[in-house]
mmCIF file of C-alpha atoms in Angstrom:
data_model
loop_
_atom_site.group_PDB
_atom_site.id
_atom_site.type_symbol
_atom_site.label_atom_id
_atom_site.label_comp_id
_atom_site.label_asym_id
_atom_site.label_seq_id
_atom_site.Cartn_x
_atom_site.Cartn_y
_atom_site.Cartn_z
ATOM 1 C CA MET A 295 95.566 125.877 106.805
ATOM 2 C CA THR A 296 91.927 124.991 105.837
ATOM 3 C CA ALA A 297 90.259 122.798 108.138
ATOM 4 C CA PHE A 298 89.385 120.276 106.090
ATOM 5 C CA GLU A 299 90.475 118.601 102.072
ATOM 6 C CA ILE A 300 87.549 117.963 100.203
ATOM 7 C CA GLU A 301 88.575 115.410 96.965
ATOM 8 C CA GLY A 302 85.742 114.234 94.556
ATOM 9 C CA ALA A 303 83.369 116.799 95.681
ATOM 10 C CA ASP A 304 81.110 116.126 92.263
ATOM 11 C CA ARG A 305 81.310 112.398 92.552
ATOM 12 C CA PRO A 306 77.613 111.636 91.809
ATOM 13 C CA SER A 307 76.997 108.333 94.162
ATOM 14 C CA ARG A 308 75.216 108.045 97.250
ATOM 15 C CA TRP A 309 77.782 107.464 99.411
ATOM 16 C CA LEU A 310 80.357 110.017 101.519
ATOM 17 C CA VAL A 311 83.754 108.854 102.872
ATOM 18 C CA THR A 312 84.942 110.613 105.886
ATOM 19 C CA CYS A 313 88.810 110.703 107.418
ATOM 20 C CA ASP A 314 88.133 112.399 110.831
ATOM 21 C CA HIS A 315 91.775 111.604 111.524
ATOM 22 C CA ALA A 316 93.912 112.095 108.268
ATOM 23 C CA SER A 317 96.237 114.328 109.791
ATOM 24 C CA ASN A 318 99.106 114.794 112.167
ATOM 25 C CA ARG A 319 99.738 118.172 110.932
ATOM 26 C CA VAL A 320 99.661 120.995 113.627
ATOM 27 C CA PRO A 321 98.701 124.620 112.520
ATOM 28 C CA PRO A 322 101.292 127.198 113.118
ATOM 29 C CA GLU A 323 98.549 129.637 115.279
ATOM 30 C CA VAL A 324 98.059 126.419 117.506
ATOM 31 C CA ALA A 325 101.116 126.698 119.996
ATOM 32 C CA GLY A 326 103.398 128.431 116.987
ATOM 33 C CA GLY A 327 102.788 125.067 115.129
ATOM 34 C CA ASP A 328 104.410 122.543 117.520
ATOM 35 C CA LEU A 329 102.473 120.791 120.814
ATOM 36 C CA GLY A 330 106.161 120.217 122.560
ATOM 37 C CA LEU A 331 106.380 116.520 121.177
ATOM 38 C CA PRO A 332 109.387 114.889 119.199
ATOM 39 C CA ALA A 333 108.327 113.139 115.896
ATOM 40 C CA ALA A 334 107.999 110.374 116.445
ATOM 41 C CA GLU A 335 105.155 110.910 118.618
ATOM 42 C CA MET A 336 103.538 112.934 116.285
ATOM 43 C CA GLY A 337 104.099 109.749 113.890
ATOM 44 C CA ARG A 338 102.068 107.518 116.383
ATOM 45 C CA HIS A 339 98.350 106.794 116.523
ATOM 46 C CA ILE A 340 97.895 109.392 119.022
ATOM 47 C CA ALA A 341 98.359 112.060 116.470
ATOM 48 C CA TYR A 342 96.695 110.359 113.889
ATOM 49 C CA ASP A 343 94.820 107.705 112.214
ATOM 50 C CA VAL A 344 98.177 106.041 110.287
ATOM 51 C CA GLY A 345 97.181 104.676 107.094
ATOM 52 C CA ALA A 346 93.739 106.538 107.147
ATOM 53 C CA ALA A 347 93.475 108.902 104.683
ATOM 54 C CA GLY A 348 95.140 106.787 101.871
ATOM 55 C CA LEU A 349 92.493 104.049 102.371
ATOM 56 C CA ALA A 350 89.259 106.641 102.319
ATOM 57 C CA ARG A 351 90.877 108.524 99.131
ATOM 58 C CA ALA A 352 90.933 105.114 97.184
ATOM 59 C CA LEU A 353 87.877 103.664 98.386
ATOM 60 C CA ALA A 354 85.969 107.215 97.904
ATOM 61 C CA ASP A 355 87.613 106.521 94.266
ATOM 62 C CA ARG A 356 86.444 103.071 94.005
ATOM 63 C CA LEU A 357 82.949 103.900 95.449
ATOM 64 C CA ASP A 358 82.175 107.216 93.105
ATOM 65 C CA GLY A 359 81.339 109.373 96.077
ATOM 66 C CA PRO A 360 83.135 112.537 98.011
ATOM 67 C CA CYS A 361 86.046 112.116 100.450
ATOM 68 C CA VAL A 362 86.029 114.478 103.298
ATOM 69 C CA LEU A 363 89.072 114.490 105.445
ATOM 70 C CA SER A 364 90.416 116.800 107.722
ATOM 71 C CA THR A 365 93.551 118.640 108.121
ATOM 72 C CA PHE A 366 94.867 118.874 112.010
ATOM 73 C CA SER A 367 96.031 116.215 114.478
ATOM 74 C CA ARG A 368 93.382 114.641 116.985
ATOM 75 C CA LEU A 369 96.009 115.901 119.109
ATOM 76 C CA VAL A 370 94.883 119.878 118.607
ATOM 77 C CA ILE A 371 90.657 119.542 118.892
ATOM 78 C CA ASP A 372 89.740 115.969 117.968
ATOM 79 C CA PRO A 373 86.778 116.323 115.089
ATOM 80 C CA ASN A 374 85.530 113.023 116.274
ATOM 81 C CA ARG A 375 84.373 114.282 120.039
ATOM 82 C CA GLY A 376 81.954 116.690 120.404
ATOM 83 C CA GLU A 377 82.407 119.859 121.532
ATOM 84 C CA LYS A 378 81.028 119.047 125.430
ATOM 85 C CA ASP A 379 83.458 115.751 125.358
ATOM 86 C CA PRO A 380 86.199 116.028 127.962
ATOM 87 C CA THR A 381 88.425 113.904 125.908
ATOM 88 C CA LEU A 382 88.011 116.888 123.232
ATOM 89 C CA VAL A 383 91.565 118.348 123.927
ATOM 90 C CA MET A 384 93.681 115.280 124.867
ATOM 91 C CA ARG A 385 96.535 115.941 127.612
ATOM 92 C CA LEU A 386 97.471 113.045 128.222
ATOM 93 C CA TYR A 387 97.115 109.633 125.640
ATOM 94 C CA ASP A 388 98.524 106.169 125.166
ATOM 95 C CA GLY A 389 101.376 107.329 128.045
ATOM 96 C CA THR A 390 101.865 110.582 126.257
ATOM 97 C CA ILE A 391 101.676 113.755 127.760
ATOM 98 C CA ILE A 392 100.953 116.621 125.647
ATOM 99 C CA PRO A 393 103.428 119.374 126.861
ATOM 100 C CA ALA A 394 100.989 122.367 124.583
ATOM 101 C CA ASN A 395 98.180 121.262 125.700
ATOM 102 C CA ARG A 396 98.794 120.759 129.612
ATOM 103 C CA HIS A 397 97.282 124.007 130.200
ATOM 104 C CA VAL A 398 95.257 124.705 127.591
ATOM 105 C CA ASP A 399 92.261 127.182 128.860
ATOM 106 C CA ALA A 400 88.258 128.047 127.802
ATOM 107 C CA ALA A 401 89.641 130.727 125.353
ATOM 108 C CA GLU A 402 92.203 128.595 123.337
ATOM 109 C CA VAL A 403 89.482 125.836 123.119
ATOM 110 C CA GLU A 404 86.728 127.926 121.354
ATOM 111 C CA ARG A 405 89.569 129.150 119.215
ATOM 112 C CA ARG A 406 90.568 125.927 118.294
ATOM 113 C CA LEU A 407 86.748 125.094 117.830
ATOM 114 C CA GLU A 408 85.795 127.933 115.888
ATOM 115 C CA THR A 409 89.066 128.094 113.432
ATOM 116 C CA LEU A 410 89.049 123.729 112.614
ATOM 117 C CA HIS A 411 86.993 121.669 114.308
ATOM 118 C CA ARG A 412 83.549 123.764 113.415
ATOM 119 C CA PRO A 413 84.760 124.440 109.987
ATOM 120 C CA TYR A 414 85.359 121.052 109.259
ATOM 121 C CA HIS A 415 81.628 119.741 110.439
ATOM 122 C CA ALA A 416 80.537 122.230 108.185
ATOM 123 C CA ALA A 417 81.972 120.875 105.331
ATOM 124 C CA LEU A 418 80.825 116.750 106.552
ATOM 125 C CA ALA A 419 77.585 118.452 106.425
ATOM 126 C CA ARG A 420 77.369 120.263 103.265
ATOM 127 C CA LEU A 421 78.290 117.194 101.728
ATOM 128 C CA ALA A 422 76.429 114.679 103.716
ATOM 129 C CA ALA A 423 73.122 117.087 102.408
ATOM 130 C CA ARG A 424 74.065 117.089 98.896
ATOM 131 C CA ARG A 425 71.642 114.145 98.790
ATOM 132 C CA ALA A 426 68.922 112.847 100.606
ATOM 133 C CA ASP A 427 69.953 109.005 100.458
ATOM 134 C CA THR A 428 73.331 109.669 101.665
ATOM 135 C CA VAL A 429 75.525 106.837 102.911
ATOM 136 C CA ILE A 430 78.218 107.706 105.404
ATOM 137 C CA VAL A 431 81.483 105.403 105.816
ATOM 138 C CA ALA A 432 83.776 106.716 108.431
ATOM 139 C CA ILE A 433 87.408 105.650 107.683
ATOM 140 C CA HIS A 434 89.406 105.014 111.129
ATOM 141 C CA SER A 435 92.780 102.825 111.909
ATOM 142 C CA PHE A 436 93.577 101.912 115.560
ATOM 143 C CA THR A 437 97.241 100.592 116.930
ATOM 144 C CA PRO A 438 97.763 96.700 117.553
ATOM 145 C CA GLN A 439 98.578 97.665 120.711
ATOM 146 C CA LEU A 440 97.724 100.088 123.550
ATOM 147 C CA GLN A 441 100.630 100.597 126.187
ATOM 148 C CA GLY A 442 100.501 97.940 128.707
ATOM 149 C CA ARG A 443 97.194 96.584 126.801
ATOM 150 C CA PRO A 444 97.139 93.087 124.994
ATOM 151 C CA PRO A 445 97.797 92.481 121.824
ATOM 152 C CA ARG A 446 94.299 93.422 119.345
ATOM 153 C CA PRO A 447 93.724 90.526 117.182
ATOM 154 C CA TRP A 448 91.233 92.345 114.879
ATOM 155 C CA HIS A 449 91.999 92.850 111.453
ATOM 156 C CA VAL A 450 88.951 95.203 110.881
ATOM 157 C CA GLY A 451 86.086 96.629 113.468
ATOM 158 C CA ILE A 452 82.877 97.984 112.708
ATOM 159 C CA LEU A 453 81.404 100.603 114.550
ATOM 160 C CA HIS A 454 77.756 101.375 115.289
ATOM 161 C CA SER A 455 75.178 102.403 117.425
ATOM 162 C CA PRO A 456 71.372 100.807 117.995
ATOM 163 C CA LEU A 457 70.220 103.907 117.063
ATOM 164 C CA ASN A 458 70.889 103.288 113.721
ATOM 165 C CA ASP A 459 73.085 99.711 112.811
ATOM 166 C CA ARG A 460 70.959 98.182 109.993
ATOM 167 C CA PHE A 461 74.056 98.999 107.050
ATOM 168 C CA SER A 462 76.724 97.973 110.075
ATOM 169 C CA ARG A 463 75.482 94.765 110.803
ATOM 170 C CA ALA A 464 75.094 93.531 107.859
ATOM 171 C CA LEU A 465 78.717 94.496 106.959
ATOM 172 C CA ILE A 466 79.761 92.733 110.038
ATOM 173 C CA GLU A 467 77.773 90.044 108.917
ATOM 174 C CA ARG A 468 79.467 89.734 105.435
ATOM 175 C CA LEU A 469 82.850 90.759 106.637
ATOM 176 C CA GLN A 470 82.799 87.342 108.945
ATOM 177 C CA GLY A 471 82.145 84.905 105.916
ATOM 178 C CA GLU A 472 85.901 85.893 104.785
ATOM 179 C CA PRO A 473 87.876 83.481 106.146
ATOM 180 C CA ASP A 474 90.507 85.325 106.325
ATOM 181 C CA LEU A 475 89.407 88.116 108.478
ATOM 182 C CA CYS A 476 89.410 88.818 112.473
ATOM 183 C CA VAL A 477 86.364 90.768 112.222
ATOM 184 C CA GLY A 478 85.101 93.143 115.492
ATOM 185 C CA ASP A 479 81.674 94.466 116.497
ATOM 186 C CA ASN A 480 82.380 97.398 118.431
ATOM 187 C CA GLN A 481 86.308 96.517 118.544
ATOM 188 C CA PRO A 482 88.532 97.723 119.643
ATOM 189 C CA TYR A 483 86.019 99.732 121.221
ATOM 190 C CA LEU A 484 82.505 100.856 120.816
ATOM 191 C CA GLY A 485 81.173 102.721 118.389
ATOM 192 C CA HIS A 486 79.074 105.440 119.249
ATOM 193 C CA LEU A 487 79.690 108.523 121.886
ATOM 194 C CA PRO A 488 77.010 111.507 121.907
ATOM 195 C CA GLY A 489 78.550 114.661 119.572
ATOM 196 C CA ASP A 490 80.607 112.681 117.371
ATOM 197 C CA SER A 491 80.954 112.616 113.838
ATOM 198 C CA ILE A 492 78.459 109.827 113.046
ATOM 199 C CA ASP A 493 76.056 110.824 115.910
ATOM 200 C CA ARG A 494 75.804 114.270 114.113
ATOM 201 C CA HIS A 495 75.495 113.660 110.769
ATOM 202 C CA ALA A 496 74.033 110.082 109.770
ATOM 203 C CA LEU A 497 71.978 109.242 113.228
ATOM 204 C CA GLN A 498 70.874 112.660 114.324
ATOM 205 C CA ARG A 499 69.469 112.700 110.267
ATOM 206 C CA ASP A 500 68.601 108.800 110.207
ATOM 207 C CA ARG A 501 71.061 108.305 107.229
ATOM 208 C CA LEU A 502 72.574 104.630 106.784
ATOM 209 C CA ASN A 503 76.299 104.905 108.024
ATOM 210 C CA THR A 504 78.986 102.855 109.361
ATOM 211 C CA LEU A 505 82.656 103.262 110.426
ATOM 212 C CA ILE A 506 85.677 101.063 109.667
ATOM 213 C CA GLU A 507 88.609 100.603 112.032
ATOM 214 C CA LEU A 508 90.946 98.787 110.105
ATOM 215 C CA ARG A 509 94.248 97.561 112.440
ATOM 216 C CA HIS A 510 97.082 99.914 111.189
ATOM 217 C CA ASP A 511 99.997 97.648 110.166
ATOM 218 C CA LEU A 512 97.319 96.657 107.800
ATOM 219 C CA ILE A 513 97.169 99.880 105.535
ATOM 220 C CA ARG A 514 100.540 101.722 106.243
ATOM 221 C CA GLU A 515 102.120 101.521 103.166
ATOM 222 C CA GLU A 516 100.167 103.141 99.997
ATOM 223 C CA GLY A 517 99.537 99.197 98.090
ATOM 224 C CA GLN A 518 97.798 97.941 101.399
ATOM 225 C CA GLN A 519 95.414 101.072 101.120
ATOM 226 C CA GLN A 520 94.659 100.018 97.698
ATOM 227 C CA ALA A 521 94.415 96.853 98.273
ATOM 228 C CA TRP A 522 92.056 97.081 100.824
ATOM 229 C CA ALA A 523 90.055 99.667 98.901
ATOM 230 C CA GLU A 524 89.512 97.040 96.131
ATOM 231 C CA ARG A 525 88.313 94.688 98.512
ATOM 232 C CA LEU A 526 85.967 96.910 100.370
ATOM 233 C CA ALA A 527 84.056 98.923 97.930
ATOM 234 C CA PRO A 528 82.335 96.030 96.340
ATOM 235 C CA ILE A 529 81.519 94.416 99.690
ATOM 236 C CA LEU A 530 80.276 97.543 100.303
ATOM 237 C CA GLU A 531 78.094 98.032 97.128
ATOM 238 C CA GLU A 532 76.670 94.553 98.014
ATOM 239 C CA VAL A 533 75.767 95.221 101.055
ATOM 240 C CA LEU A 534 74.123 98.142 100.082
ATOM 241 C CA ALA A 535 72.220 96.488 97.570
ATOM 242 C CA ALA A 536 70.747 93.802 99.473
ATOM 243 C CA LEU A 537 68.933 95.838 102.362
ATOM 244 C CA PRO A 538 65.716 95.861 102.443
ATOM 245 C CA ASP A 539 64.168 99.195 101.868
#
């Protein structure tokens, strides 16, 4: 099992679409391919970003840029966390204990880093470096409600860091002009952690970037993913074209 999948590696545009949490698969070399959770739990947002992979593929196609997707569950090791982040390998997530992670030692974390986390980021880095003017669009999804928390009203959230938020702020302003959308500005959570994917591949390289979070009930089905890609692609192109040099 490879740690990543790339679609459209030869597409020429400056866009690079990423999907860190594309899959809920557990490689057979990790706990025998079973983290000890029932299928219903592995189908929840705790294991992957529901609908995000299909949206990322469709959006990259419309933007004529490549797309890189992880092929392993975030519960195995989270590619959107830095190597020293305490949540790199989750033991408890949204009320669910992950049995195979409860007693993971440093040697096992290092093995998962070497076989999954680092190859994914190496692939992402190669794609990002193919052009000097790469724009990274990270696609994620969020659950409508965490256990014991209030419902989340946003349809879409744009996450960003003050270190380089020109594109994200312009995108938020543009999306807020859409009358049917509730748009979150660094909602449902803050958009920057040291060592995360955007930090590594965009902020540290001073690349234009944004992280788009869609509420996953809006993109669960393929038709929804296609519709959102068709809606977002021209908006992204419009915002980029309007940015001052």
